[in-house]
Coordinates of C-alpha atoms in Angstrom, one line a residue:
M1 CA 0.0 0.0 0.0
P2 CA 1.5 3.3 -1.1
R3 CA 2.5 5.6 1.7
V4 CA 0.3 8.7 2.2
N5 CA 2.1 12.0 2.0
R6 CA 1.5 13.7 5.4
T7 CA 2.2 17.2 4.0
S8 CA -0.5 16.8 1.3
V9 CA -3.1 15.5 3.8
L10 CA -2.3 18.5 6.1
W11 CA -2.8 21.0 3.3
L12 CA -6.0 19.3 2.3
L13 CA -7.3 19.6 5.8
I14 CA -6.3 23.2 6.0
I15 CA -8.1 24.0 2.8
C16 CA -11.3 22.2 3.8
S17 CA -11.3 23.8 7.2
S18 CA -10.8 27.3 5.7
A19 CA -13.6 26.8 3.2
F20 CA -15.9 25.6 6.0
L21 CA -15.0 28.6 8.2
L22 CA -15.7 31.0 5.3
F23 CA -19.0 29.4 4.7
Q24 CA -19.9 29.7 8.4
L25 CA -18.9 33.4 8.4
F26 CA -21.0 34.1 5.3
Y27 CA -24.0 32.3 6.8
Y28 CA -23.6 34.1 10.1
R29 CA -23.4 37.5 8.4
Q30 CA -26.6 36.8 6.4
Y31 CA -28.4 35.6 9.6
D32 CA -27.2 38.6 11.6
I33 CA -28.3 41.1 9.0
S34 CA -31.7 39.4 8.8
K35 CA -32.2 40.2 12.5
E36 CA -31.7 44.0 11.9
P37 CA -34.8 46.3 11.5
G38 CA -35.6 46.6 7.8
S39 CA -33.7 43.4 6.9
H40 CA -36.8 41.7 5.5
L41 CA -36.5 44.2 2.7
L42 CA -33.5 42.4 1.3
N43 CA -34.3 41.1 -2.2
P44 CA -33.7 37.3 -3.0
A45 CA -30.2 38.1 -4.2
G46 CA -29.2 39.5 -0.8
H47 CA -28.8 43.1 -1.9
L48 CA -30.1 46.1 0.0
T49 CA -33.3 47.5 -1.4
S50 CA -34.0 51.2 -1.7
S51 CA -36.1 51.2 1.4
Q52 CA -33.3 49.7 3.5
V53 CA -30.8 52.2 2.1
Q54 CA -33.2 55.0 3.2
W55 CA -33.6 53.4 6.6
L56 CA -29.8 53.1 7.1
M57 CA -29.5 56.7 6.1
L58 CA -32.1 57.8 8.6
K59 CA -30.5 55.7 11.3
K60 CA -27.2 57.4 10.7
F61 CA -28.8 60.9 10.7
L62 CA -30.7 60.3 13.9
A63 CA -27.6 59.0 15.7
L64 CA -25.8 62.2 14.7
A65 CA -28.8 64.3 15.8
Q66 CA -28.8 62.5 19.2
H67 CA -25.1 63.1 19.6
F68 CA -25.4 66.8 19.0
Q69 CA -28.7 67.0 21.0
L70 CA -30.9 68.3 18.3
P71 CA -34.4 68.8 19.6
L72 CA -36.0 67.1 16.6
F73 CA -39.5 65.7 15.9
L74 CA -40.9 63.9 12.9
A75 CA -42.7 66.5 10.7
D76 CA -43.0 64.5 7.5
T77 CA -46.6 64.6 6.3
A78 CA -46.5 61.3 4.5
A79 CA -45.0 59.5 7.5
L80 CA -47.3 61.1 10.0
A81 CA -50.4 60.4 7.9
V82 CA -49.9 56.6 8.3
I83 CA -49.3 56.8 12.1
S84 CA -52.2 56.4 14.5
Q85 CA -52.2 56.0 18.2
E86 CA -53.2 52.4 17.9
A87 CA -50.4 51.8 15.4
L88 CA -48.0 53.4 17.8
R89 CA -49.1 51.1 20.6
Q90 CA -48.9 48.0 18.4
H91 CA -45.5 49.1 17.2
R92 CA -44.1 49.6 20.7
R93 CA -45.1 46.0 21.4
S94 CA -43.3 44.7 18.4
V95 CA -40.1 46.8 18.4
H96 CA -37.9 43.7 17.8
E97 CA -39.9 42.9 14.7
S98 CA -39.6 46.4 13.4
H99 CA -39.3 47.2 9.7
C100 CA -39.3 50.3 7.5
S101 CA -43.1 50.8 7.3
F102 CA -43.5 54.3 8.8
L103 CA -40.4 56.2 7.8
C104 CA -39.9 54.8 4.3
T105 CA -42.9 56.3 2.6
G106 CA -41.8 55.9 -1.0
R107 CA -40.6 59.5 -1.2
P108 CA -37.0 60.5 -1.5
I109 CA -37.4 63.1 1.3
T110 CA -38.1 62.8 5.0
S111 CA -38.9 66.0 7.0
F112 CA -38.0 66.8 10.6
A113 CA -38.7 69.9 12.6
L114 CA -36.2 71.4 15.1
N115 CA -37.3 73.7 17.9
A116 CA -34.6 76.3 17.4
N117 CA -35.1 77.9 20.8
L118 CA -34.0 74.7 22.5
W119 CA -30.8 74.3 20.6
T120 CA -27.6 76.3 20.6
Y121 CA -26.5 76.4 17.0
N122 CA -23.4 74.1 16.5
A123 CA -21.7 74.2 13.2
G124 CA -20.0 70.9 14.2
F125 CA -23.2 69.1 13.4
L126 CA -23.0 69.8 9.7
L127 CA -19.2 69.1 9.7
A128 CA -19.8 65.7 11.4
A129 CA -22.6 65.0 8.9
E130 CA -20.2 65.6 6.0
Q131 CA -17.6 63.3 7.6
K132 CA -20.3 60.6 7.7
G133 CA -20.8 61.0 3.9
F134 CA -23.8 63.4 3.8
E135 CA -23.9 66.2 1.3
V136 CA -25.1 69.3 3.1
L137 CA -27.0 72.4 2.0
Q138 CA -27.7 75.1 4.6
L139 CA -30.2 77.8 3.9
R140 CA -30.3 81.0 6.0
G141 CA -32.5 84.2 6.0
P142 CA -33.2 87.3 8.0
D143 CA -34.7 86.9 11.5
P144 CA -38.1 88.5 11.3
R145 CA -38.3 88.7 15.1
L146 CA -35.8 91.5 15.0
A147 CA -37.6 93.5 12.3
S148 CA -39.7 96.5 13.2
L149 CA -40.6 99.9 11.9
D150 CA -37.2 101.1 13.2
T151 CA -35.1 98.1 12.1
L152 CA -36.3 96.7 8.8
S153 CA -34.4 93.4 8.8
G154 CA -32.6 91.3 11.3
E155 CA -29.5 89.2 11.2
D156 CA -29.4 86.0 9.2
I157 CA -30.5 82.8 11.0
P158 CA -30.5 79.1 9.8
L159 CA -33.9 78.3 8.3
H160 CA -33.4 74.9 6.7
F161 CA -30.9 72.1 6.6
L162 CA -30.9 69.6 3.7
L163 CA -28.8 66.5 4.0
R164 CA -28.4 64.1 1.1
L165 CA -27.0 60.6 1.0
H166 CA -27.4 57.8 -1.6
G167 CA -30.0 59.9 -3.4
Y168 CA -32.2 60.4 -0.3
V169 CA -32.7 63.8 1.4
I170 CA -33.5 64.8 4.9
Q171 CA -35.0 68.2 5.5
V172 CA -34.6 69.9 8.9
V173 CA -36.9 72.9 9.2
F174 CA -36.1 75.3 12.0
L175 CA -39.1 76.5 14.1
Y176 CA -38.6 79.7 16.0
E177 CA -40.7 81.0 18.9
R178 CA -42.5 84.3 18.1
S179 CA -43.8 86.9 20.5
G180 CA -47.3 85.8 19.8
N181 CA -46.5 82.5 21.6
Y182 CA -46.4 80.5 18.4
L183 CA -43.8 78.7 16.3
W184 CA -42.7 80.1 12.9
H185 CA -40.5 78.8 10.1
G186 CA -39.2 80.7 7.1
A187 CA -39.4 80.1 3.4
L188 CA -36.8 78.1 1.6
R189 CA -35.2 80.4 -1.0
L190 CA -32.1 79.2 -3.0
K191 CA -29.4 81.7 -3.7
A192 CA -28.0 82.0 -7.3
D193 CA -24.9 79.9 -6.6
M194 CA -26.8 77.0 -5.0
D195 CA -27.4 73.6 -6.6
R196 CA -31.0 73.5 -7.8
S197 CA -30.7 69.7 -8.4
F198 CA -29.8 69.0 -4.8
A199 CA -33.3 67.8 -4.0
A200 CA -36.8 67.5 -5.4
F201 CA -37.7 70.9 -4.0
T202 CA -41.3 70.6 -5.3
Q203 CA -41.8 67.6 -3.0
L204 CA -40.6 69.4 0.2
D205 CA -43.2 69.6 2.9
Y206 CA -41.9 72.9 4.2
G207 CA -40.4 76.0 2.6
R208 CA -42.7 77.1 -0.3
H209 CA -43.8 79.9 2.1
P210 CA -43.3 80.8 5.8
G211 CA -45.5 78.9 8.2
A212 CA -47.0 79.4 11.7
Y213 CA -47.9 76.7 14.2
D214 CA -49.1 76.2 17.7
R215 CA -46.5 74.6 19.9
P216 CA -47.1 70.8 19.6
E217 CA -46.9 68.4 22.5
L218 CA -44.4 65.7 21.7
V219 CA -44.1 62.1 22.6
L220 CA -41.1 59.8 22.2
T221 CA -41.8 56.5 20.4
V222 CA -40.1 53.8 18.3
L223 CA -40.7 53.9 14.6
D224 CA -39.0 51.2 12.4
G225 CA -36.7 50.4 15.3
L226 CA -35.6 54.0 15.7
D227 CA -36.3 56.4 18.6
V228 CA -38.3 59.3 17.2
R229 CA -40.4 62.1 18.7
V230 CA -43.8 62.8 17.1
P231 CA -46.6 65.2 17.8
R232 CA -49.0 63.7 20.3
N233 CA -52.0 65.0 18.4
I234 CA -50.9 64.1 14.9
S235 CA -54.2 65.0 13.1
R236 CA -54.1 68.5 14.6
F237 CA -50.5 69.0 13.5
L238 CA -51.3 67.8 10.0
E239 CA -54.3 70.1 9.8
Q240 CA -52.1 73.1 10.9
Q241 CA -49.5 72.1 8.3
R242 CA -52.1 72.4 5.5
H243 CA -53.1 75.9 6.6
A244 CA -49.8 77.2 8.0
H245 CA -49.1 79.9 5.3
F246 CA -47.8 83.0 7.1
L247 CA -47.6 86.6 5.9
E248 CA -45.0 88.9 7.4
C249 CA -45.9 92.4 8.1
R250 CA -44.6 94.8 5.4
Y251 CA -42.4 96.9 7.6
H252 CA -40.7 98.7 4.7
D253 CA -43.9 99.9 3.2
A254 CA -45.4 100.7 6.6
R255 CA -42.5 102.9 7.5
N256 CA -42.8 104.8 4.2
F257 CA -46.5 105.3 4.8
L258 CA -45.9 106.6 8.4
Q259 CA -43.2 109.0 7.2
L260 CA -45.9 110.5 4.9
H261 CA -48.7 110.2 7.4
P262 CA -47.4 110.1 11.0
D263 CA -49.4 108.1 13.4
D264 CA -51.3 109.8 16.3
S265 CA -49.2 109.6 19.5
S266 CA -51.6 111.4 21.7
P267 CA -52.7 109.8 25.1
S268 CA -56.1 109.0 23.7
A269 CA -54.7 107.3 20.6
L270 CA -52.3 105.3 22.7
D271 CA -55.2 104.4 25.1
F272 CA -57.3 103.2 22.1
R273 CA -54.5 101.0 20.8
R274 CA -54.0 99.4 24.2
K275 CA -57.8 98.7 24.5
A276 CA -57.9 97.4 20.9
K277 CA -55.1 95.0 21.6
S278 CA -56.8 93.7 24.7
L279 CA -60.1 93.3 22.9
L280 CA -58.5 91.5 20.0
Q281 CA -56.8 89.1 22.4
L282 CA -60.0 88.5 24.2
T283 CA -61.8 87.9 20.9
A284 CA -59.2 85.4 19.8
K285 CA -59.4 83.5 23.1
T286 CA -63.2 83.4 23.1
L287 CA -63.6 82.2 19.5
A288 CA -60.8 79.7 19.9
Q289 CA -62.8 78.1 22.7
L290 CA -65.7 77.8 20.3
H291 CA -63.4 76.5 17.5
V292 CA -64.6 79.4 15.3
P293 CA -61.9 80.7 12.9
F294 CA -61.9 84.4 12.1
W295 CA -59.8 87.0 10.3
L296 CA -59.0 90.7 10.4
S297 CA -61.5 92.6 8.2
S298 CA -62.3 96.1 7.2
G299 CA -60.3 98.8 9.0
T300 CA -58.4 96.4 11.2
C301 CA -57.1 94.5 8.2
L302 CA -56.2 97.7 6.5
G303 CA -54.2 98.8 9.5
W304 CA -52.2 95.6 9.5
F305 CA -51.5 95.7 5.8
R306 CA -50.8 99.4 5.5
Q307 CA -49.0 100.3 8.7
C308 CA -48.5 97.1 10.7
S309 CA -50.7 98.4 13.5
I310 CA -54.2 99.5 14.5
I311 CA -55.6 102.6 12.9
S312 CA -55.9 104.9 15.9
Y313 CA -58.9 106.9 14.5
S314 CA -60.9 103.9 13.6
R315 CA -62.2 103.4 17.2
D316 CA -63.3 99.8 16.6
V317 CA -62.0 96.3 15.9
D318 CA -63.3 94.5 12.8
I319 CA -63.3 90.8 12.1
G320 CA -64.8 88.4 9.6
I321 CA -66.2 84.9 10.0
F322 CA -67.7 82.6 7.4
V323 CA -71.3 82.2 8.1
E324 CA -71.0 78.4 8.1
D325 CA -68.8 78.7 11.2
F326 CA -71.5 80.6 13.1
R327 CA -72.4 79.1 16.5
P328 CA -75.6 80.1 18.3
D329 CA -73.6 80.4 21.5
I330 CA -71.3 83.1 20.2
V331 CA -73.4 85.8 21.8
S332 CA -73.4 84.2 25.2
A333 CA -69.7 83.4 25.0
F334 CA -68.8 87.0 24.4
R335 CA -71.2 88.1 27.2
D336 CA -69.5 85.6 29.5
A337 CA -66.2 87.2 28.5
G338 CA -67.4 90.6 29.7
L339 CA -68.6 92.2 26.5
S340 CA -72.1 93.6 26.0
L341 CA -74.1 93.1 22.8
K342 CA -74.6 96.4 21.0
H343 CA -76.6 95.3 18.0
K344 CA -77.6 92.2 16.0
F345 CA -78.7 92.7 12.4
G346 CA -79.9 90.2 9.9
K347 CA -80.2 86.4 10.2
V348 CA -77.9 83.4 9.6
E349 CA -79.4 83.0 6.1
D350 CA -78.8 86.6 5.1
S351 CA -76.6 89.6 6.2
L352 CA -75.9 88.5 9.7
E353 CA -73.9 91.1 11.7
L354 CA -73.0 91.3 15.4
S355 CA -71.5 94.2 17.4
F356 CA -70.2 94.1 20.9
L357 CA -68.8 96.7 23.2
S358 CA -65.8 96.5 25.6
E359 CA -65.4 99.7 27.6
D360 CA -65.7 102.3 24.8
V361 CA -64.2 100.1 22.0
K362 CA -66.6 98.3 19.6
L363 CA -66.1 94.8 18.1
D364 CA -67.8 94.4 14.8
I365 CA -68.3 90.8 13.5
F366 CA -69.1 90.5 9.8
F367 CA -70.4 87.2 8.6
F368 CA -69.3 86.3 5.1
Y369 CA -71.4 84.4 2.5
K370 CA -70.0 82.5 -0.5
D371 CA -71.7 83.2 -3.9
G372 CA -70.0 81.7 -6.9
D373 CA -66.7 83.4 -7.5
V374 CA -67.2 86.1 -4.8
F375 CA -67.7 86.4 -1.1
W376 CA -69.9 89.1 0.5
N377 CA -71.0 90.4 3.9
G378 CA -74.1 92.4 4.7
G379 CA -74.9 95.7 6.4
T380 CA -78.1 97.1 7.8
Q381 CA -79.3 100.7 8.5
A382 CA -81.3 100.4 11.7
R383 CA -83.6 103.4 11.2
S384 CA -84.7 102.6 7.7
G385 CA -84.2 98.8 7.4
R386 CA -82.1 99.3 4.2
K387 CA -79.8 96.4 3.4
F388 CA -76.3 96.7 1.9
K389 CA -73.9 94.2 0.4
Y390 CA -70.1 94.4 0.3
V391 CA -68.6 92.2 -2.4
F392 CA -65.0 90.7 -2.3
P393 CA -63.2 88.5 -4.7
R394 CA -62.7 85.0 -3.3
F395 CA -59.8 84.7 -0.9
S396 CA -58.0 82.2 1.3
L397 CA -56.8 82.7 4.8
C398 CA -53.2 83.1 6.0
W399 CA -51.6 83.6 9.4
A400 CA -50.1 87.0 10.4
E401 CA -49.1 88.8 13.5
L402 CA -50.7 92.0 14.8
L403 CA -49.9 93.5 18.3
E404 CA -48.0 90.4 19.2
L405 CA -51.0 88.1 18.5
K406 CA -51.2 85.4 15.8
V407 CA -54.3 86.2 13.7
R408 CA -55.6 85.3 10.3
V409 CA -55.8 87.7 7.3
P410 CA -56.9 87.2 3.7
C411 CA -53.9 85.8 1.9
E412 CA -54.8 88.0 -1.1
T413 CA -54.7 91.1 1.2
L414 CA -54.1 93.6 -1.5
D415 CA -57.1 92.5 -3.5
Y416 CA -59.2 92.5 -0.3
V417 CA -58.3 96.0 0.9
T418 CA -58.6 97.3 -2.7
A419 CA -62.1 95.9 -3.0
N420 CA -63.1 97.6 0.2
Y421 CA -61.1 100.9 0.0
G422 CA -60.4 101.3 -3.7
A423 CA -57.1 102.0 -5.4
S424 CA -56.3 104.9 -2.9
W425 CA -56.4 102.6 0.1
D426 CA -53.0 104.0 1.1
V427 CA -54.5 107.5 1.7
P428 CA -56.0 107.9 5.2
V429 CA -59.7 108.8 5.2
R430 CA -60.9 110.0 8.6
N431 CA -64.5 110.7 7.6
W432 CA -65.8 107.2 6.5
D433 CA -69.4 106.6 5.7
W434 CA -70.0 102.8 5.8
K435 CA -73.0 103.2 3.4
R436 CA -71.2 105.2 0.7
S437 CA -67.5 105.2 1.1
P438 CA -66.6 101.6 0.4
S439 CA -65.7 100.8 -3.2
N440 CA -67.6 97.5 -3.0
V441 CA -70.9 98.5 -1.4
Q442 CA -74.1 97.7 -3.2
E443 CA -77.8 98.3 -2.3
N444 CA -79.4 95.0 -1.3
G445 CA -83.1 95.8 -0.7
V446 CA -85.0 96.5 2.5
W447 CA -85.9 94.3 5.4
P448 CA -89.7 93.8 5.7
V449 CA -91.1 96.0 8.5
A450 CA -92.9 93.0 10.0
E451 CA -89.4 91.4 10.6
W452 CA -87.7 94.4 12.0
E453 CA -88.2 93.3 15.6
E454 CA -86.4 90.1 15.0
L455 CA -83.8 91.3 12.4
I456 CA -82.9 94.7 13.7
Q457 CA -82.0 94.5 17.4
V458 CA -80.2 97.5 18.9
Y459 CA -79.2 97.5 22.6

């Protein structure tokens, strides 16, 4: 029997053992990956799918954010739309079986919001992100909180971060606290030298225009195996996001106007502005409790648009409400708030108007009706029963700030005030006749005498 070469046998055993070890390492690696969140998204060939690439990118970003203590919460509308409280409870119970079902929405962008007042800006965050492979685009703009009639623009502040990796983008929108006790973010405006192909900008949730939000209460949860804060009341946050459009006061134009027409600084004018601010705050609080939206109308809207303030000689506060938002308990709510009813004209179906009195300042509430491509509100002359109609082009509502209060105004403000006050709206008119002066006033018949007792109530 031929003698076996020991060296050959030894080499054969080494080769076999090495091959077996390599097979075990490969199998263990595949098994270990399969236990990671999102691993079920591997295709049959064992390659990472686009969803898992996005999940790994989000994991890397959130780890960086946690390291630099960014006070983030998930603000992505697509992701939040699929989250419910029941889904969150179920997901907490199955954290170890997590997968990319919430954060991977099929879009190449994921949005987060950052409460800027809770974070001291640290440029090291963006530097660290670049070191981790992210491409970074930082967008800055003037701080509107420092703007006033005296100082027309503030210093630049960060408004948006965009971070890109493997074709996926994370948007971080900065939310700043404003004096009206609300959160604000700025518009996203690219400078001439910036890369316009950096992201699918039309798909961004935030940045087409400035936005205003109530401060959301946040909860920490686990989404797709990652720790993420989300608004506790998601549906309310999403509703606010849809109607967040914010209009900044036009300080530059207001200052030019006041240079031509200086505002009254007499003690009586200052006293009226103080009372008007208090009445507007009380009005906002009362209607918020009833869930009735309103906007600045007539002279109060003109004052905001023209001079960023209340018109001191107007002697009243004017607001508009769509008639479908009328609540029968509006009168009792304002009475409970300390206001007295001055008059009630019309009816819900036609030309409803309410007026209240707080000290010596009047609150006029005009109810608006939709009629084809126009909106209108009514007016009534108490002694004659004559009816009037004030017609406006259709408008949407935006947020604004007046007297440190977040309020709504017509987004198409110029069209609104022009309809009411004509092309010369920027010229003060102290002698205003509500039946003749408005550019949009129309005769609208007469109330039947038999109905005066019900439709013309003066107190």
